[in-house]
Short mmCIF file of C-alpha atoms in Angstrom, two decimals:
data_model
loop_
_atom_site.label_atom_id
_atom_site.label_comp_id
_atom_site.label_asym_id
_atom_site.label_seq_id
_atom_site.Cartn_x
_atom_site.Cartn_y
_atom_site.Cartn_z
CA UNK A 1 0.00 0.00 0.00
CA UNK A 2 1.38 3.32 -0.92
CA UNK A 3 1.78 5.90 1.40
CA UNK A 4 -1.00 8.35 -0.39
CA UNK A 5 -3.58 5.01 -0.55
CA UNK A 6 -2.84 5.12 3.23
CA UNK A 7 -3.60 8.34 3.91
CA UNK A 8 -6.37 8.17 2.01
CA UNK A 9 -7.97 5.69 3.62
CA UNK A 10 -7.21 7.31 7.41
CA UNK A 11 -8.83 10.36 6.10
CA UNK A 12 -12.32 8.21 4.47
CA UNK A 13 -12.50 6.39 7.74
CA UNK A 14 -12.44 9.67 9.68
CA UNK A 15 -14.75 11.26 7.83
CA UNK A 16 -17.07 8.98 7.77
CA UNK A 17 -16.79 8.78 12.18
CA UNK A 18 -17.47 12.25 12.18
CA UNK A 19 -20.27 11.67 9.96
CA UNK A 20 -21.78 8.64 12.07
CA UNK A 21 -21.17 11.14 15.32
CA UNK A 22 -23.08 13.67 13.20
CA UNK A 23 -26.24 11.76 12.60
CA UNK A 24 -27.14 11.49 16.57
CA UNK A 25 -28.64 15.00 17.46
CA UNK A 26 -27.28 16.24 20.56
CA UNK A 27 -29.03 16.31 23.46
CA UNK A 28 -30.65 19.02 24.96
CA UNK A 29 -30.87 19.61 29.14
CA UNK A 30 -33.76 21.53 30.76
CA UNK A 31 -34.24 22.94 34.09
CA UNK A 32 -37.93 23.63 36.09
CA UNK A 33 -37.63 27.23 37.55
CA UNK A 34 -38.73 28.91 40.58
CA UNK A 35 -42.31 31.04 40.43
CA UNK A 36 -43.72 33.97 42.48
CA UNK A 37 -46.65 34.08 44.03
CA UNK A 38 -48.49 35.87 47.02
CA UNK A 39 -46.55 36.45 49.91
CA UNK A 40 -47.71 36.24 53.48
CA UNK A 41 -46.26 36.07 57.19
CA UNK A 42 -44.53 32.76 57.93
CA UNK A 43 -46.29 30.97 60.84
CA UNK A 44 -43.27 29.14 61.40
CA UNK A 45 -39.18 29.89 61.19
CA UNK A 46 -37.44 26.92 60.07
CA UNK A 47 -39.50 24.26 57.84
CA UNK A 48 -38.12 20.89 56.49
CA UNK A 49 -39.05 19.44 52.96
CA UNK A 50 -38.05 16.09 52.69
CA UNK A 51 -36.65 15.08 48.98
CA UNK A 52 -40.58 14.04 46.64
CA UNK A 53 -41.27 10.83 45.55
CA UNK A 54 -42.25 10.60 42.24
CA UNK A 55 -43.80 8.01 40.40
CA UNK A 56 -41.47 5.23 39.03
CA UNK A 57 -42.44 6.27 35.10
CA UNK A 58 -41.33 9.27 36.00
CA UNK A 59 -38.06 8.57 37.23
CA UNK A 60 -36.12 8.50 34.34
CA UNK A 61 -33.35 11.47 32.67
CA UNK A 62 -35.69 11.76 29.93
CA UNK A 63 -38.89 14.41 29.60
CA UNK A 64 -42.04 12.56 30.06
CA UNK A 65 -44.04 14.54 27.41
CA UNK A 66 -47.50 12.53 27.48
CA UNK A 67 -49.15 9.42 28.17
CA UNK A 68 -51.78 8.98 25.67
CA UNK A 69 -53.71 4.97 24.93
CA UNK A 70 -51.77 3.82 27.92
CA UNK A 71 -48.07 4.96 25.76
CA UNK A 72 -45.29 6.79 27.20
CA UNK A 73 -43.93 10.11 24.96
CA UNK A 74 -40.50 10.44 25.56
CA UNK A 75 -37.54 11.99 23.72
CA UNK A 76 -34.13 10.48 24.16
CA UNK A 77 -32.40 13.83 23.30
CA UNK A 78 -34.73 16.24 25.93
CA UNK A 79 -34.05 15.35 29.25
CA UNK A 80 -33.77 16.45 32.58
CA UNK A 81 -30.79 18.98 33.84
CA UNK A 82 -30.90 16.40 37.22
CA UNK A 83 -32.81 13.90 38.81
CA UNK A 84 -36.19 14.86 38.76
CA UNK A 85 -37.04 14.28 42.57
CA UNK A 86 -33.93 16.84 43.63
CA UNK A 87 -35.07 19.33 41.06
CA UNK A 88 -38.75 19.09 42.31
CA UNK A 89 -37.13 19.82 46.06
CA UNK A 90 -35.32 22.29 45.47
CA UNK A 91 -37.54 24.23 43.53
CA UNK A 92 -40.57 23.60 45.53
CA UNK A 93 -38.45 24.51 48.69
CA UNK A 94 -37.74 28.45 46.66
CA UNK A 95 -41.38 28.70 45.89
CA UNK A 96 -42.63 27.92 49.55
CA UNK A 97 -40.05 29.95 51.30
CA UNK A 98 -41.09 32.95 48.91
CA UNK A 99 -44.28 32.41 49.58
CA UNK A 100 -43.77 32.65 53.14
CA UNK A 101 -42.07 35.61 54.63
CA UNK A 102 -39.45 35.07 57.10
CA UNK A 103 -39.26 31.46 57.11
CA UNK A 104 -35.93 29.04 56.02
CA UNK A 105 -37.03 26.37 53.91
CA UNK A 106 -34.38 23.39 53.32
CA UNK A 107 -34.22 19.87 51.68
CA UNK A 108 -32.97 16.85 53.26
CA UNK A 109 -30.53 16.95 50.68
CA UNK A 110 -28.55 19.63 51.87
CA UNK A 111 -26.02 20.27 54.94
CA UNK A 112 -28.62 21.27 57.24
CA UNK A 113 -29.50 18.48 59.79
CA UNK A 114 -31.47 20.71 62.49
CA UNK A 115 -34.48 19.91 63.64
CA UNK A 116 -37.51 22.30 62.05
CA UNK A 117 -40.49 23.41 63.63
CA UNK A 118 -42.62 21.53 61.04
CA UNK A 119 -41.63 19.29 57.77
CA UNK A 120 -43.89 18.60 54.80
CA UNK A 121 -43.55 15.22 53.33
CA UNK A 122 -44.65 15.08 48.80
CA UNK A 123 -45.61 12.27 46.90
CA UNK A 124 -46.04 13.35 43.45
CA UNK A 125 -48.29 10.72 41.27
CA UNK A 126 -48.63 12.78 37.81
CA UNK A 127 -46.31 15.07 35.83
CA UNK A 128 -47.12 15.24 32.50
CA UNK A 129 -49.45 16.26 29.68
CA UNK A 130 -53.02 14.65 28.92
CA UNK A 131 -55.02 14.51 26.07
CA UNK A 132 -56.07 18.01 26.13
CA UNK A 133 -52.51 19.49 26.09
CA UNK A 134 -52.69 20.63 29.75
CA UNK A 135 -49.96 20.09 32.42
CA UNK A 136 -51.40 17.64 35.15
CA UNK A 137 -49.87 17.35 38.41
CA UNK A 138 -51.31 14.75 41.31
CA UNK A 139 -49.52 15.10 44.48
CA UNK A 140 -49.87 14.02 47.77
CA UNK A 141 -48.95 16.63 50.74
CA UNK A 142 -48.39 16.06 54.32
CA UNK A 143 -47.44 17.86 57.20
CA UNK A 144 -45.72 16.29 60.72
CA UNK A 145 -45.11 18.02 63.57
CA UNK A 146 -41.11 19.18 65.04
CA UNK A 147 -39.48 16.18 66.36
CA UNK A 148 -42.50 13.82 67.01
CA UNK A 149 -43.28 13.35 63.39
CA UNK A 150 -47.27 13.65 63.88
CA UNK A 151 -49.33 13.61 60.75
CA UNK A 152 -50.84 17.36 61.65
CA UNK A 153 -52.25 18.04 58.14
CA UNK A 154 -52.52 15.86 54.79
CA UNK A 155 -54.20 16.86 51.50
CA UNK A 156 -54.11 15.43 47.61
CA UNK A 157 -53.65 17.96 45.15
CA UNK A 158 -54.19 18.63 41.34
CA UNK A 159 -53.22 21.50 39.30
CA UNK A 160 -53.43 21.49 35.59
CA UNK A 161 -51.30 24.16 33.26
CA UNK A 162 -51.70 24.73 29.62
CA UNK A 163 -48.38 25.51 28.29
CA UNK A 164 -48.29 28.72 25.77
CA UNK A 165 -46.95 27.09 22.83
CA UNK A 166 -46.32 23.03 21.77
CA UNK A 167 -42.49 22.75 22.88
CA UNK A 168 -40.42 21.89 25.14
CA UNK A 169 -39.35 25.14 26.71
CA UNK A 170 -42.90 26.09 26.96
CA UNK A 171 -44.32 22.16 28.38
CA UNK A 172 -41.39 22.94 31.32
CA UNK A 173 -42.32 26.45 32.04
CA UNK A 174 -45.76 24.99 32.08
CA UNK A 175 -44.58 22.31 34.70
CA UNK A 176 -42.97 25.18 36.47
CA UNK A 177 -45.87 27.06 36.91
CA UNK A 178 -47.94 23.94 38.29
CA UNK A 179 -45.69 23.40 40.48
CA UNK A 180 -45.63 27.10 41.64
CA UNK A 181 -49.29 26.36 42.13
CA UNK A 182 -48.24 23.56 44.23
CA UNK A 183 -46.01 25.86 46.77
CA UNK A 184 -49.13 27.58 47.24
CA UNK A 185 -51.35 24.58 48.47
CA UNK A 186 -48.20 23.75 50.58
CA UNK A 187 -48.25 27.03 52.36
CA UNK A 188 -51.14 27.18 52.62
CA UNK A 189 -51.75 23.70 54.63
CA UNK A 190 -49.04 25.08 56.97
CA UNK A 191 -50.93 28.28 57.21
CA UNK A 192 -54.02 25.85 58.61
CA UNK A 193 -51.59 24.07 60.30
CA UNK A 194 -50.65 27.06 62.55
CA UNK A 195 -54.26 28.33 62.89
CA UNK A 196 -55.30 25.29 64.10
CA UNK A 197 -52.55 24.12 66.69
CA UNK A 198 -53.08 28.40 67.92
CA UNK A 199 -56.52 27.69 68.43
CA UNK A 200 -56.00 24.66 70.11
CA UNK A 201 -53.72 26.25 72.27
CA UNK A 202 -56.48 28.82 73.17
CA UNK A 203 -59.10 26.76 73.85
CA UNK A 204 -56.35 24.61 76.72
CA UNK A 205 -55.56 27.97 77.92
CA UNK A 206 -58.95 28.89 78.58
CA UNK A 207 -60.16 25.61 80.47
CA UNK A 208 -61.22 25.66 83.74
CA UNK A 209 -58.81 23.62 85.98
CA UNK A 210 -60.60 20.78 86.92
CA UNK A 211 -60.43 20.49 90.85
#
């Protein structure tokens, strides 16, 4: 083989790799992001969120578009930035501490190990599009008392979105803004939650002792 045969080869057989690499679109990574919404006194100062469970179809790096005649949409090239269930705490823990003023609001998954005054537990069942191109979220919220870990509070709740415009960016600013919707149920259980262990308190105060 001659020395320009050679070369001609190397070069055929490396065009042709960067021609196989070429035909595999890259991927593209996508973050949920933190919404505003109405803002009112903090009924408690330091408030736990433990790290969501999500459904096991869920749990995957891909983008669960929609579930439509019991099939999974899915593209292998749109997934998530990181797992799903620490992008859901985190985010959910911004929205909730916005949402109430004065409070700290951390995930299990940081450094922080103190005890809080309260710490809401989330189950999330749905995250993803139905028929009717609208964002449904089912989750499951509940609420346990400091260190004694007392069911105070529990509720199911479902939000639906409909995303401005059939893509990607606009199905996760869709799931974004359910999930600000979300932060508000949250605060306001703990809201209830306060009002109702207050009241309690009240109502002990105000007892006759019994002789």
């Amino acid at each position: 083989m001659t020395r320009g045969l050679f070369f001609a080869l190397l070069l055929l057989g490396g065009g042709g790799a960067v021609l196989g690499c070429g035909s595999s679109p890259p991927s593209s990574f996508y973050a949920l992001s933190a919404q505003r919404g109405s803002v009112q006194p903090a009924p408690f100062h330091t408030i736990k969120l433990r790290r969501p469970g999500i459904a096991g179809y869920l749990d995957r790096p891909e983008i669960v578009k929609w579930i439509v005649d019991h099939r999974l949409g899915v593209a292998d090239t749109e997934r998530w930035a990181a797992p799903l269930d620490e992008m859901l705490g985190r985010i959910l823990a911004q929205d909730v501490e916005q949402r109430l003023a004065g409070s700290v609001v951390f995930t299990e998954d940081g450094a922080i190990t103190a005890d809080a005054d309260v710490t809401v537990e989330i189950n999330v069942r749905e995250l993803d599009v139905d028929e009717a191109g609208q964002v449904d979220l089912v989750a499951e919220v509940a609420v346990e008392r400091g260190a004694d870990h007392t069911v105070s509070g529990a509720r199911v709740v479902r939000i639906r979105h409909r995303p401005s415009a059939a893509s990607t960016p606009a199905l996760v600013g869709a799931m974004s803004d359910a999930l600000g919707g979300l932060a508000d149920e949250v605060a306001g259980l703990l809201l209830s939650h306060a009002a109702a262990a207050t009241g309690r308190e009240g109502a002990a105060a105000t007892m006759p002792a019994s002789r």
